[in-house]
Amino acid sequence: MNWQEAVEKTVAGLGYDLVDCERSPAGLLRVYIDKLPEEALAGALINVEDCERVTRQLQYLLEVENCAYERLEVSSPGLDRPLKKAFDYQRFVGEEIEITLRMPFQGRKRYRGLLSALDVAAAAVEPVAPAAPAEVAPAPAWRVVFNDGKADQALDFSLEEVREARLVPVVNFKGRGAKPADGKKPSKAKAAKTDDKVDGGPDQ
C-alpha cells in the first residue's frame, strides 16, 4: 500500500471524504478533506477540530509507514473544490464548474458552465459488429452548458476526457446554493497547527 492509499484509508476510517492529496518536491504534503456527502448536503462544514483530528492520525500513520515529509497540511477543499470522482460530479449537478480537457475540442480545452448529468444508456453508441478488438471511448455521462457569446451551447464529456475540473467559486455568505436548497459550501478551514510543522493549511 502506497502513501496515497494509506492516507485515503485513514481519512475514510475517520468518517471523512478525501477530496485530494498531493506531495510537493519540497516535502510538503497537502490533504484536502470534506464531510461525507450526506453530511455535507445537510449543511455540515469542515472545521479546525476536524483538521486537527485528521492531522494527528496522519502524523502517526506517516511515521509508521516511514513516509518522509517536511510539513503536513490538512484543510477543507475551499470554494474552488476539485472534482475527482464520479460521485463528486453527481453531488454538484446544477453548479457552475470549469473543466480542462485532455485534448482540445473545437480548438479549446477549457470550458465553464453549468454541470448536468446525462442518461448514460441514452448516450451510449450503437455497438459495432464484432471485428478486431479496439478500444471504445467511454460514453459521455456529463454535460456542461455554456454561452459562447451568441447562444447557449452544450459539451458532453466523460471523466476520462477531463484533465482537471473545479467548482467556480461562489461568494455567498449563505453558502453555495447546491441541492438540497439548504446545502452550504464552506471556505477553507483555518489551520490546524501542531508543534512539529504540521498544520491544517492556509486559507486561500
Backbone as a ProteinNet text record, in pm:
[ID]
protein_1_A
[PRIMARY]
MNWQEAVEKTVAGLGYDLVDCERSPAGLLRVYIDKLPEEALAGALINVEDCERVTRQLQYLLEVENCAYERLEVSSPGLDRPLKKAFDYQRFVGEEIEITLRMPFQGRKRYRGLLSALDVAAAAVEPVAPAAPAEVAPAPAWRVVFNDGKADQALDFSLEEVREARLVPVVNFKGRGAKPADGKKPSKAKAAKTDDKVDGGPDQ
[TERTIARY]
84.5	0	88.1	69.3	149.1	91.1	161.2	119.5	-15.8	-47.3	-178.3	-291.8	-273.3	-375.4	-390.5	-276.8	-280.8	-354.2	-329	-397.7	-547.4	-583.8	-726.1	-797.1	-733.1	-793.2	-809.7	-710.8	-717	-825.8	-830.5	-931.9	-1072.1	-1091.3	-1222.4	-1258	-1158	-1181.5	-1223.7	-1184.6	-1223.1	-1359.5	-1417.8	-1550.9	-1552.9	-1447.6	-1441.2	-1422.9	-1447.6	-1426	-1292	-1203	-1075.3	-1098.3	-1084.5	-1106	-983	-865.4	-742.1	-624.8	-511.9	-387.3	-273.4	-174	-62.2	65.8	175.3	306.9	400.1	458.3	547.9	690.9	777.4	918.1	987.8	938	999.6	957.4	872.4	832.8	705	628.5	501.4	390	318.1	202.2	76.3	-8	-135.7	-248.6	-337.1	-450.9	-577.8	-670.4	-796.3	-910	-985.9	-1093.5	-1226.4	-1332.5	-1467.2	-1553.6	-1669	-1765.9	-1814.4	-1863.9	-1923.8	-2043.6	-2074.7	-2178.2	-2308.8	-2359.2	-2487.6	-2480.3	-2364.7	-2347.5	-2329	-2247.2	-2220.4	-2346.9	-2429.5	-2552.2	-2652.1	-2636.6	-2722.7	-2670.2	-2554.9	-2501.5	-2383	-2333.9	-2219.3	-2092.6	-2010.7	-1889	-1765.2	-1655.2	-1526.7	-1479.6	-1435.4	-1384.5	-1243.6	-1187.5	-1049.9	-1035.7	-1135.7	-1128.6	-1120.2	-1192.6	-1184	-1042.7	-984.9	-849.5	-747.5	-763.5	-670.5	-680.4	-802	-822.3	-754.4	-773.9	-712.6	-561.1	-514.1	-370.1	-302.1	-359.2	-298.7	-289.6	-395.6	-395.4	-296.8	-288.1	-195.5	-50.4	-23.3	112.6	157.4	70.2	101.9	118.3	25.8	30.8	159.4	195.1	312.4	441.3	441	558.3	568.1	455.7	453.9	492	441.8	470.1	607.8	679.2	812.5	810.8	710.8	697.1	766	870.2	945.4	869	856.6	792	841.8	831.8	874.2	757.5	641.8	526.4	398.8	298.2	168.4	61.6	-17.4	-129.4	-259.3	-352.9	-485.1	-587.1	-670.4	-768.5	-890.2	-993.5	-1108.8	-1069.6	-1143.9	-1101.9	-1122.7	-1194.7	-1213.5	-1328.1	-1349.6	-1460.8	-1441.9	-1316.5	-1289.1	-1256.4	-1340.7	-1320.7	-1296.7	-1193	-1171.8	-1274.8	-1309.5	-1398.3	-1312.8	-1307.4	-1220.2	-1298.9	-1395.2	-1467.9	-1604.3	-1661.8	-1794.5	-1895.9	-1881.6	-1977.4	-1963	-1842.2	-1824.5	-1910.4	-1908.4	-1987.6	-2137	-2178.8	-2319.9	-2364.2	-2278.3	-2310.6	-2330	-2254.6	-2258.5	-2329.3	-2418.2	-2503.4	-2582.2	-2584.7	-2653.6	-2562.5	-2437.4	-2340.4	-2259.4	-2199.6	-2110.9	-1971.8	-1915	-1782.1	-1694.9	-1565	-1469.3	-1392.7	-1393	-1320.9	-1212.6	-1104	-996.9	-985.6	-1004.6	-999.9	-855.5	-835.8	-703.3	-667.2	-764.6	-744.5	-841.2	-798.9	-887.9	-1009.1	-1120.7	-1241.6	-1282.9	-1292	-1321.9	-1224.4	-1097.2	-991.2	-970	-1039.5	-1020.1	-1028.5	-961	-961	-1044.1	-1058.5	-1122.2	-1265.6	-1355.3	-1496.8	-1549.5	-1642.4	-1700.7	-1851.9	-1927.1	-2072.1	-2138.2	-2269.6	-2346.9	-2336	-2314.1	-2296.4	-2431.4	-2448.8	-2566.5	-2523.8	-2607.6	-2578.1	-2658.6	-2597.1	-2664.8	-2712.3	-2811.5	-2853.4	-2751.2	-2667	-2557.4	-2610.1	-2721.8	-2777.4	-2819.2	-2879.4	-2925.1	-2808.2	-2696.6	-2581.3	-2490.5	-2516.1	-2428.7	-2431.4	-2315.9	-2304.2	-2352.6	-2415.1	-2460.6	-2341.9	-2355.3	-2243	-2207.6	-2079.7	-2030.9	-2020.7	-2039.9	-2029.1	-1891.7	-1882.1	-1753.7	-1649.7	-1533.3	-1422.1	-1296.2	-1190.6	-1066.6	-1089	-1036.3	-1054.9	-1004.9	-1081	-1042.8	-1091.4	-1020.5	-1060.7	-1183.6	-1283.2	-1405.3	-1405.9	-1423.8	-1426.4	-1547.3	-1530.2	-1643.4	-1753.3	-1878.1	-1990	-1993.7	-2024.9	-2034.8	-2139.5	-2106.8	-2200.2	-2236.8	-2165.8	-2183.3	-2191.3	-2251.2	-2266.7	-2241.4	-2173.1	-2158.9	-2221.7	-2312.8	-2383.7	-2320.9	-2275.1	-2205	-2257.1	-2224.8	-2265.4	-2141.8	-2146	-2030.2	-2033.7	-2123.2	-2136.5	-2250.5	-2301.4	-2413.2	-2535	-2508.8	-2618.6	-2563.4	-2653.4	-2612.4	-2568.1	-2457.1	-2403.2	-2385.8	-2377	-2359.5	-2241.6	-2158	-2045.1	-2067.8	-2078.5	-2091.9	-1953.8	-1926.6	-1792.8	-1798.4	-1693	-1672.3	-1558.6	-1550.1	-1445.2	-1306.6	-1296.4	-1166.5	-1113.6	-1201.1	-1160.4	-1118	-1133.3	-1108.8	-971.1	-893.1	-764.9	-784.3	-870.9	-896.3	-1036	-1102.5	-1233.9	-1246.1	-1302.9	-1321.3	-1453.9	-1506.6	-1620.8	-1576.9	-1663.7	-1638.4	-1675	-1582.2	-1610.3	-1735.9	-1817.1	-1937.5	-1921.3	-1916.3	-1904	-2044.7	-2087.1	-2222.9	-2218.4	-2245	-2233	-2339.3	-2439	-2540.1	-2501.2	-2387.1	-2339.5	-2377.5	-2314.3	-2340.1	-2480.1	-2551	-2688.9	-2695.7	-2636.8	-2637.6	-2765.2	-2787.4	-2902.9	-2868.9	-2955.3	-3082.4	-3067.2	-3177.7	-3171.1	-3093.1	-3091.2	-3021.6	-2874.4	-2824.7	-2684.7	-2591.8	-2477.8	-2380.6	-2245.6	-2165.1	-2030.2	-1932.5	-1840.8	-1750.3	-1634.1	-1578.2	-1446.3	-1347	-1220.1	-1122.6	-1119	-1108.2	-1097.8	-964.2	-960.4	-835.8	-737.4	-612.7	-504.5	-523.6	-492.9	-489.7	-343.5	-285.1	-140.2	-96.7	23	87.7	231	305.7	439.7	546.8	517	623.3	596.7	561.5	544.4	432.6	327	209.6	95.4	23.6	-86.4	-204.1	-310.1	-432.1	-443.3	-337.9	-339.4	-388.2	-331	-367.7	-499.6	-569.4	-687.1	-642.3	-717.1	-684	-807.3
-119.3	0	124.4	213.1	335.3	440.7	554.6	653.3	714.7	731.4	786.8	694.3	564.9	468.4	465.7	476.6	477.7	600.9	716.2	839.6	826.3	775.4	761.5	668.7	557.5	462.1	523.7	599.7	662.4	768.4	855	961.4	901	799.1	734	667.2	608.1	542.6	638.5	764.7	867	928.5	887.8	936.6	1062.2	1081.9	1198.8	1153.6	1245.7	1221.8	1282.2	1201	1252.5	1313.9	1445.3	1515.8	1504.5	1525.9	1522.4	1517	1467.8	1474.8	1489.1	1567.7	1593.2	1609.6	1583.8	1589.9	1671.2	1776.3	1862.8	1811.4	1848.6	1806	1853.1	1961.9	2015.4	1939.3	1837.8	1757	1801.4	1889.1	1934.7	1839.6	1785.7	1701.1	1782.8	1792.1	1862	1759.7	1762.7	1671.1	1754	1735.1	1810	1715.2	1751.1	1664.9	1739	1661.5	1718.8	1625.4	1674.9	1587.9	1485.7	1373.2	1276	1340.2	1296.7	1364.6	1389.8	1288.8	1307.5	1415.7	1426.6	1530.7	1667.1	1671.3	1798.4	1856.7	1772.6	1820.2	1867.8	1820.3	1866.7	1996	2044.2	2171.8	2161.2	2039.2	2023.7	2075.2	2147.9	2208.1	2152.5	2146.1	2110.6	2226.6	2195	2298.7	2263.2	2350	2330.4	2199.5	2164.8	2041.5	1919.3	1922	1811.5	1799.8	1914.7	1914.8	1865.5	1906.8	1863.3	1712.5	1661	1517.5	1436.4	1476.4	1405.3	1422.5	1541.9	1567.7	1474	1460.2	1373.6	1229.5	1181.4	1042.7	1022.2	1121.1	1108.5	1117.6	1197.6	1202.3	1062.2	994.5	859.5	765.5	772.8	685.6	704.6	828.8	856.3	812.4	818.4	769.8	618.3	550	403.8	358.4	430.7	395.8	444.6	512.8	565.8	655.4	742.4	836.5	967.6	1002	1124.2	1246.1	1346.5	1471.4	1582.1	1704.9	1819.6	1884.6	1887.4	1952.4	1889.6	1885	1829.2	1935.8	1956.1	2049.8	1974	1988.8	1928.8	2041.3	2048.8	2157.2	2113.4	2196.5	2174.7	2213.6	2170.6	2194.2	2335.7	2418.3	2556.8	2574.1	2698.6	2730.9	2673.8	2662.7	2607.4	2458.7	2385.4	2243.4	2164.5	2080.8	1996.3	1884.4	1844.4	1730.5	1616.1	1508.2	1395.9	1270	1237.4	1111.7	1135.5	1027.4	1039.1	1092.1	1050.5	1096.9	1246.1	1300.4	1445.6	1518	1466.2	1528.1	1516.7	1398.3	1379.1	1474.3	1491.5	1577	1722.3	1767.7	1909.4	1936.4	1847	1873.8	2002.4	2089.5	2217.5	2331.5	2299.7	2402	2445.4	2562.2	2609.6	2552.2	2493.1	2433.6	2483.3	2462.8	2488.5	2359.8	2312.4	2189.8	2218.8	2142.4	2146.4	2007.3	1997.2	1868.7	1825.2	1696.2	1644.4	1680.4	1676.2	1709.3	1820.3	1913.1	2024.1	1976.4	2043.5	2019.7	2151.4	2153.3	2274.8	2387.7	2347.7	2445.1	2495.1	2438.5	2484	2367	2384.6	2281.6	2320.8	2449.7	2494.7	2540.6	2490.3	2526.5	2558.4	2651.8	2692.9	2705.1	2633.9	2638.7	2553.5	2532.8	2456.9	2307.4	2231.1	2086.6	2015.5	1917.8	1831.1	1688.8	1593	1451.6	1402.9	1315.5	1255.4	1115.6	1068.5	929.6	848.3	774.4	702	603.5	536.9	439.9	509.1	628.3	700.5	754.5	782.6	841.6	736.8	608.7	502.2	494.6	461.9	449.6	311.4	304.1	175.2	80.4	-44.6	-138.4	-170.1	-190.6	-224.7	-375.8	-429.2	-573.5	-620.7	-738.5	-788.2	-789.7	-739	-737.2	-744.1	-684.5	-681.2	-600.3	-646.3	-572.8	-429.8	-339.2	-197.8	-129.7	-25.9	49.5	132.8	126.4	203.3	317.4	438	553.7	545.2	579.1	576.9	671	628.1	713.2	836.5	952.7	1073	1053.6	1093.3	1080.4	1215.7	1321.2	1452.8	1559.7	1671.1	1782	1913.4	2005.2	2141	2234.3	2318.8	2412.8	2550.2	2608.2	2736.2	2826.9	2954.9	3051.5	3095.6	3084.1	3120.1	3265.3	3343.9	3483.9	3507.3	3397.9	3407.6	3329.9	3212.2	3126.7	3023.6	2957.4	2850.5	2729.2	2670.7	2551	2443.3	2318.7	2207.8	2122.1	2088.2	1998.1	1872.2	1757.6	1629.2	1566	1508.5	1453.8	1338.3	1256.9	1150.8	1193.6	1132.5	1170.4	1141.7	1041.3	1007.6	1118.4	1204.5	1313.5	1438.8	1437.3	1557.2	1551.9	1657	1667.9	1726.7	1826.8	1890.8	1951.7	1946.8	2010.6	2068.1	2187.9	2255.2	2329.8	2346.6	2434.8	2578.3	2657.7	2801.2	2863.3	2936.5	2992.6	3079	3059.8	3140	3217.5	3349.3	3433.5	3462.3	3384.6	3395.1	3354.3	3448	3419.9	3321.4	3295.7	3197.2	3058.6	3050.4	2920.9	2897	2798.6	2762.7	2705.3	2748.2	2702.5	2566.3	2467.8	2332.4	2261.9	2145.8	2067.6	1986.2	1972.2	2040.3	2189.5	2261.5	2407.4	2461	2386.9	2436.3	2401.8	2335.7	2295.1	2413.6	2397.4	2504.6	2456.1	2547.9	2514.2	2595.7	2531.5	2605	2665.6	2768.5	2812.8	2724.4	2742	2653.6	2674.7	2563	2572.1	2633	2701.8	2762.3	2655.2	2694.3	2600	2525.7	2395.7	2314	2288.4	2366.6	2366.7	2274	2214.7	2137.5	2186.1	2126.3	2178.2	2126.8	2026	1972.4	2002.6	2126.7	2177.8	2105.9	2072.5	2015.1	2111.2	2147.7	2241	2203.5	2278.2	2247	2319	2387.2	2451.3	2592.8	2680.5	2820.9	2844.3	2949.7	2992.4	3044.1	3013	3061.1	3122.8
0	0	0	-100.5	-106.2	-12.4	-2.3	97.4	64.1	-66.5	-102.8	-59.5	-81.5	-41.4	110.1	180.6	326.7	378.4	315.4	355.2	330.3	213	179.6	277.6	310.6	403.3	541.5	585.6	717.6	723.9	622.7	620.2	617.2	534.4	526.7	659	724.3	852	961.3	948.5	1045.4	1012.9	901.1	866.9	782.8	700.9	613.1	468.3	378.1	235.5	195.9	138.9	90	-47.4	-56.8	-182.7	-271.2	-212.2	-290	-194.3	-242.6	-166.6	-266	-228.3	-318.6	-238.3	-305.3	-240.4	-328.3	-271.3	-347.6	-336.9	-432.8	-426.5	-299.4	-240.1	-118.5	6.8	-8.9	105.6	173.4	110	166	123.1	219.9	193.1	217.2	117.3	131.5	120.9	218.9	222.2	236.1	143.5	144.9	181.4	283.6	331.9	328.6	326.3	331.8	414.4	453.1	517.4	415.3	463.7	373.3	303.8	181.6	102.2	175.2	248.4	315.1	423	489.9	590.9	526	419.2	352	290.8	230.1	169	273.4	397	505.7	567.3	518.3	565.3	659.2	688.1	777.5	710	786.4	733	802.7	730.2	790	876.8	999.5	1088.8	1135.7	1219.2	1265.6	1342.2	1422.4	1500.2	1409	1298.6	1202.2	1145.8	1108.6	1052.2	1153.8	1279.8	1384.3	1406.2	1405.1	1425.9	1316.5	1191.8	1079.8	1081.9	1116.2	1122.8	1221.1	1341.1	1443.4	1394.5	1332.3	1286.5	1171.5	1082.5	969.9	1015.4	1117.4	1172.7	1214.2	1287.6	1333.7	1215	1119.2	1002.2	923.8	894.9	812.1	880.9	1013.9	1087.9	1076.9	1092.6	1082.9	942.1	841.5	701.8	656.9	746.7	716.8	593.4	588	476.9	513.9	440.5	469.8	420	505.2	466.4	558.4	511.9	591.1	664.7	598.1	658.9	605.3	690.5	653.2	669.9	566.5	572.7	547.8	640.3	625.5	627.2	524.1	517.3	438.1	442.6	355.7	213.7	113.1	-25.6	-75.8	-2.7	-45.4	-143.4	-183	-272.4	-412.6	-455.8	-589.8	-579.6	-511.6	-483.8	-612.6	-615.3	-733.6	-739.8	-858.9	-880.7	-933.2	-858.4	-892.9	-929.2	-844.8	-859.6	-923.3	-977.2	-1037.9	-937.2	-811.3	-710.9	-685.7	-704.4	-691.8	-795.4	-916.9	-1023.4	-993	-947.2	-915.7	-805	-708	-593.3	-634.2	-734.4	-769.9	-902.9	-942.2	-1058.3	-1032.8	-1132.6	-1118.4	-1079.2	-1042.2	-1005.2	-1127.6	-1118.5	-1224.5	-1201.6	-1305.4	-1294.5	-1409.4	-1392.7	-1500.6	-1524.3	-1647.6	-1679.9	-1782.8	-1771.7	-1870.8	-1931	-2060.9	-2129.9	-2155.3	-2168.6	-2203.9	-2347.8	-2435	-2576	-2614.9	-2698.9	-2736	-2816.2	-2794.6	-2872.3	-2935.4	-3067.4	-3143.1	-3107.3	-3093.2	-3074.3	-2933.5	-2836.7	-2699.1	-2601.8	-2488.4	-2385.1	-2263.3	-2238.9	-2114.7	-2140.7	-2057.5	-2066.8	-1927.2	-1922.9	-1795.2	-1812	-1728	-1739.6	-1633.1	-1647.8	-1550.4	-1578.8	-1472.8	-1483.6	-1477.8	-1565	-1558.3	-1591.3	-1553	-1577.3	-1696.4	-1775.6	-1890.1	-1854.7	-1926.8	-1918.9	-1997.1	-1924.2	-1989.6	-2093.6	-2062.6	-2157.4	-2285.7	-2272.1	-2390.5	-2470	-2399.5	-2466.2	-2529.2	-2499.7	-2548.3	-2700.4	-2757	-2902.4	-2945.1	-3062.4	-3114.9	-3129.4	-3083.7	-3093.1	-3237.9	-3260.9	-3394.6	-3404.4	-3523.8	-3544.1	-3500.4	-3435.4	-3386.8	-3497.3	-3463.6	-3558.5	-3475.5	-3525.9	-3449.3	-3322.9	-3208	-3082.7	-3096.9	-3042.9	-3048.5	-2922.1	-2883.8	-2765.8	-2799.2	-2711.3	-2730.2	-2630.1	-2678.4	-2589.4	-2497.7	-2369	-2276.3	-2323.5	-2305.5	-2344.4	-2255	-2310.7	-2227	-2118.2	-1997.9	-1886.1	-1827.6	-1870.1	-1810	-1918.2	-1882.4	-1976.9	-1903.8	-1971.8	-1920.9	-2024	-1976.7	-2063.5	-2046.2	-2156.5	-2151.1	-2261.4	-2251.5	-2353.4	-2429.5	-2561.5	-2643.6	-2689.6	-2629	-2667.7	-2764.1	-2820.5	-2914.9	-2865.8	-2813.2	-2766.8	-2669.3	-2597.5	-2507.7	-2589	-2546.8	-2610.4	-2504	-2547.1	-2453.6	-2496.4	-2400	-2423.4	-2341.3	-2406.8	-2339	-2325.8	-2210.1	-2186.5	-2088.3	-2091.3	-1992.7	-1901.1	-1784.6	-1689.4	-1744.7	-1831.8	-1890	-1980.1	-2027	-2115.5	-2039.4	-1907.1	-1826.7	-1761.9	-1780.8	-1711.5	-1572.5	-1562.2	-1433.2	-1434.8	-1320.8	-1307.4	-1167.2	-1158.9	-1030.1	-1028.8	-906.9	-890.7	-914.7	-972.3	-984.1	-849.8	-785.4	-652.8	-652.6	-549.2	-529.8	-400.2	-409.1	-290.1	-241.4	-142.5	-89.9	55.8	145.8	288.2	337	255.3	291.8	242.7	176.1	128.3	-15.9	-76.2	-215.4	-228.3	-330.4	-349.5	-412.6	-346.8	-401.5	-361.7	-416.8	-377.8	-254	-152.5	-148.3	-128.1	-122.4	-121	-3.8	106.7	225	225.9	120	117.6	124.2	191.6	205.3	160.3	112.8	68.3	148.1	222.5	309.3	234.9	294.4	252.7	325.4	297.8	360.3	511.1	583.4	728	765.5	878	922.4	966	976.8	1002.5	1132.9	1128.8	1248.7	1279.5	1369.6	1387.9	1500.9	1481.9	1586	1597.5	1688.3	1716.7	1622.2	1538.7	1453.3	1306.5	1279.9	1144.2	1070	1143.3	1080.9	1103.4	995.9	1013	924.8	940.4	867.7	736.9	693.1	562.5	568.9	486	486.5	416.6	457	383	248.7	144.9	10.8	-48.6
[MASK]
++++++++++++++++++++++++++++++++++++++++++++++++++++++++++++++++++++++++++++++++++++++++++++++++++++++++++++++++++++++++++++++++++++++++++++++++++++++++++++++++++++++++++++++++++++++++++++++++++++++++++++

